[in-house]
XYZ file of C-alpha atoms in Angstrom:
96
model
C 84.083 -133.324 24.346
C 84.073 -137.513 24.553
C 81.285 -140.024 24.637
C 80.726 -142.969 26.522
C 78.462 -144.521 24.373
C 75.547 -143.132 22.155
C 71.775 -144.576 23.509
C 70.056 -146.271 20.164
C 67.056 -147.447 22.265
C 63.890 -146.483 20.575
C 61.596 -147.668 24.046
C 62.104 -146.716 27.554
C 63.775 -149.229 30.133
C 62.141 -150.114 33.374
C 65.164 -150.838 36.271
C 64.322 -154.514 38.075
C 65.693 -157.453 39.934
C 63.966 -160.682 39.209
C 65.384 -163.856 38.157
C 65.255 -165.694 35.397
C 66.058 -168.756 33.758
C 66.921 -169.323 29.796
C 68.876 -172.013 27.252
C 70.129 -172.138 24.483
C 68.778 -174.600 21.955
C 71.148 -177.417 19.691
C 71.100 -178.807 16.939
C 70.401 -182.144 18.909
C 67.233 -180.952 20.799
C 69.195 -180.892 24.565
C 69.905 -177.461 26.192
C 71.009 -176.944 30.161
C 68.944 -174.362 31.636
C 70.661 -171.089 33.101
C 69.818 -168.977 35.888
C 69.935 -165.430 35.678
C 68.609 -161.631 36.386
C 66.613 -159.340 34.618
C 68.448 -156.049 35.166
C 66.312 -153.673 32.994
C 63.054 -154.027 30.378
C 61.369 -152.210 27.847
C 58.752 -152.652 25.318
C 61.464 -154.023 22.587
C 64.435 -155.732 24.696
C 66.421 -156.304 27.971
C 69.310 -156.068 30.079
C 70.688 -159.981 31.585
C 72.891 -160.540 34.252
C 74.457 -163.813 33.442
C 77.142 -165.935 34.786
C 78.829 -166.781 31.218
C 79.081 -164.197 28.057
C 77.239 -165.347 24.721
C 78.175 -164.441 21.403
C 76.110 -161.442 19.489
C 73.261 -162.863 17.490
C 72.974 -165.596 19.836
C 69.180 -166.868 20.352
C 68.301 -167.193 23.988
C 65.236 -168.633 25.225
C 64.225 -166.548 28.505
C 61.256 -167.666 31.190
C 60.286 -165.530 33.779
C 60.187 -161.647 31.125
C 56.464 -160.604 31.553
C 55.382 -163.178 33.650
C 54.935 -165.687 30.847
C 55.231 -169.175 31.286
C 56.518 -169.658 27.907
C 59.816 -168.712 27.360
C 60.281 -166.025 25.542
C 62.727 -165.213 21.843
C 65.946 -162.932 22.579
C 68.661 -161.934 19.824
C 72.248 -161.240 21.885
C 72.865 -157.848 20.794
C 75.735 -156.974 22.736
C 78.006 -158.713 26.042
C 80.246 -157.013 28.679
C 81.596 -158.537 31.508
C 80.469 -156.933 34.740
C 82.525 -154.957 37.103
C 81.901 -156.090 40.455
C 80.881 -160.085 40.198
C 81.891 -162.820 37.680
C 78.801 -162.325 35.639
C 78.388 -160.560 32.476
C 75.941 -158.018 31.689
C 73.944 -159.067 28.198
C 71.435 -156.938 25.929
C 68.869 -158.829 23.808
C 66.563 -157.554 21.458
C 63.086 -159.773 21.547
C 62.263 -161.741 18.455
C 59.727 -160.745 16.039
């Protein structure tokens, strides 16, 4: 028997489709705000649909999660190419 993947999450996820904005901070303090979609939300993390890949462990600042006005800090945990578009599915964990 082959397994596609093993579920490692400790919290359940809720499917959703919410537009979000995000950025990656730079050493110079400049950042470009980009758009994406929140597709799943859980207590400890989320799944995002983004137009570009990001390296694992990159820190993203995401606005639109939990209706918060301030960006939520997230760490990229995994990335895969979306099968139906020129997008990437990105799993993030909320930073402590």
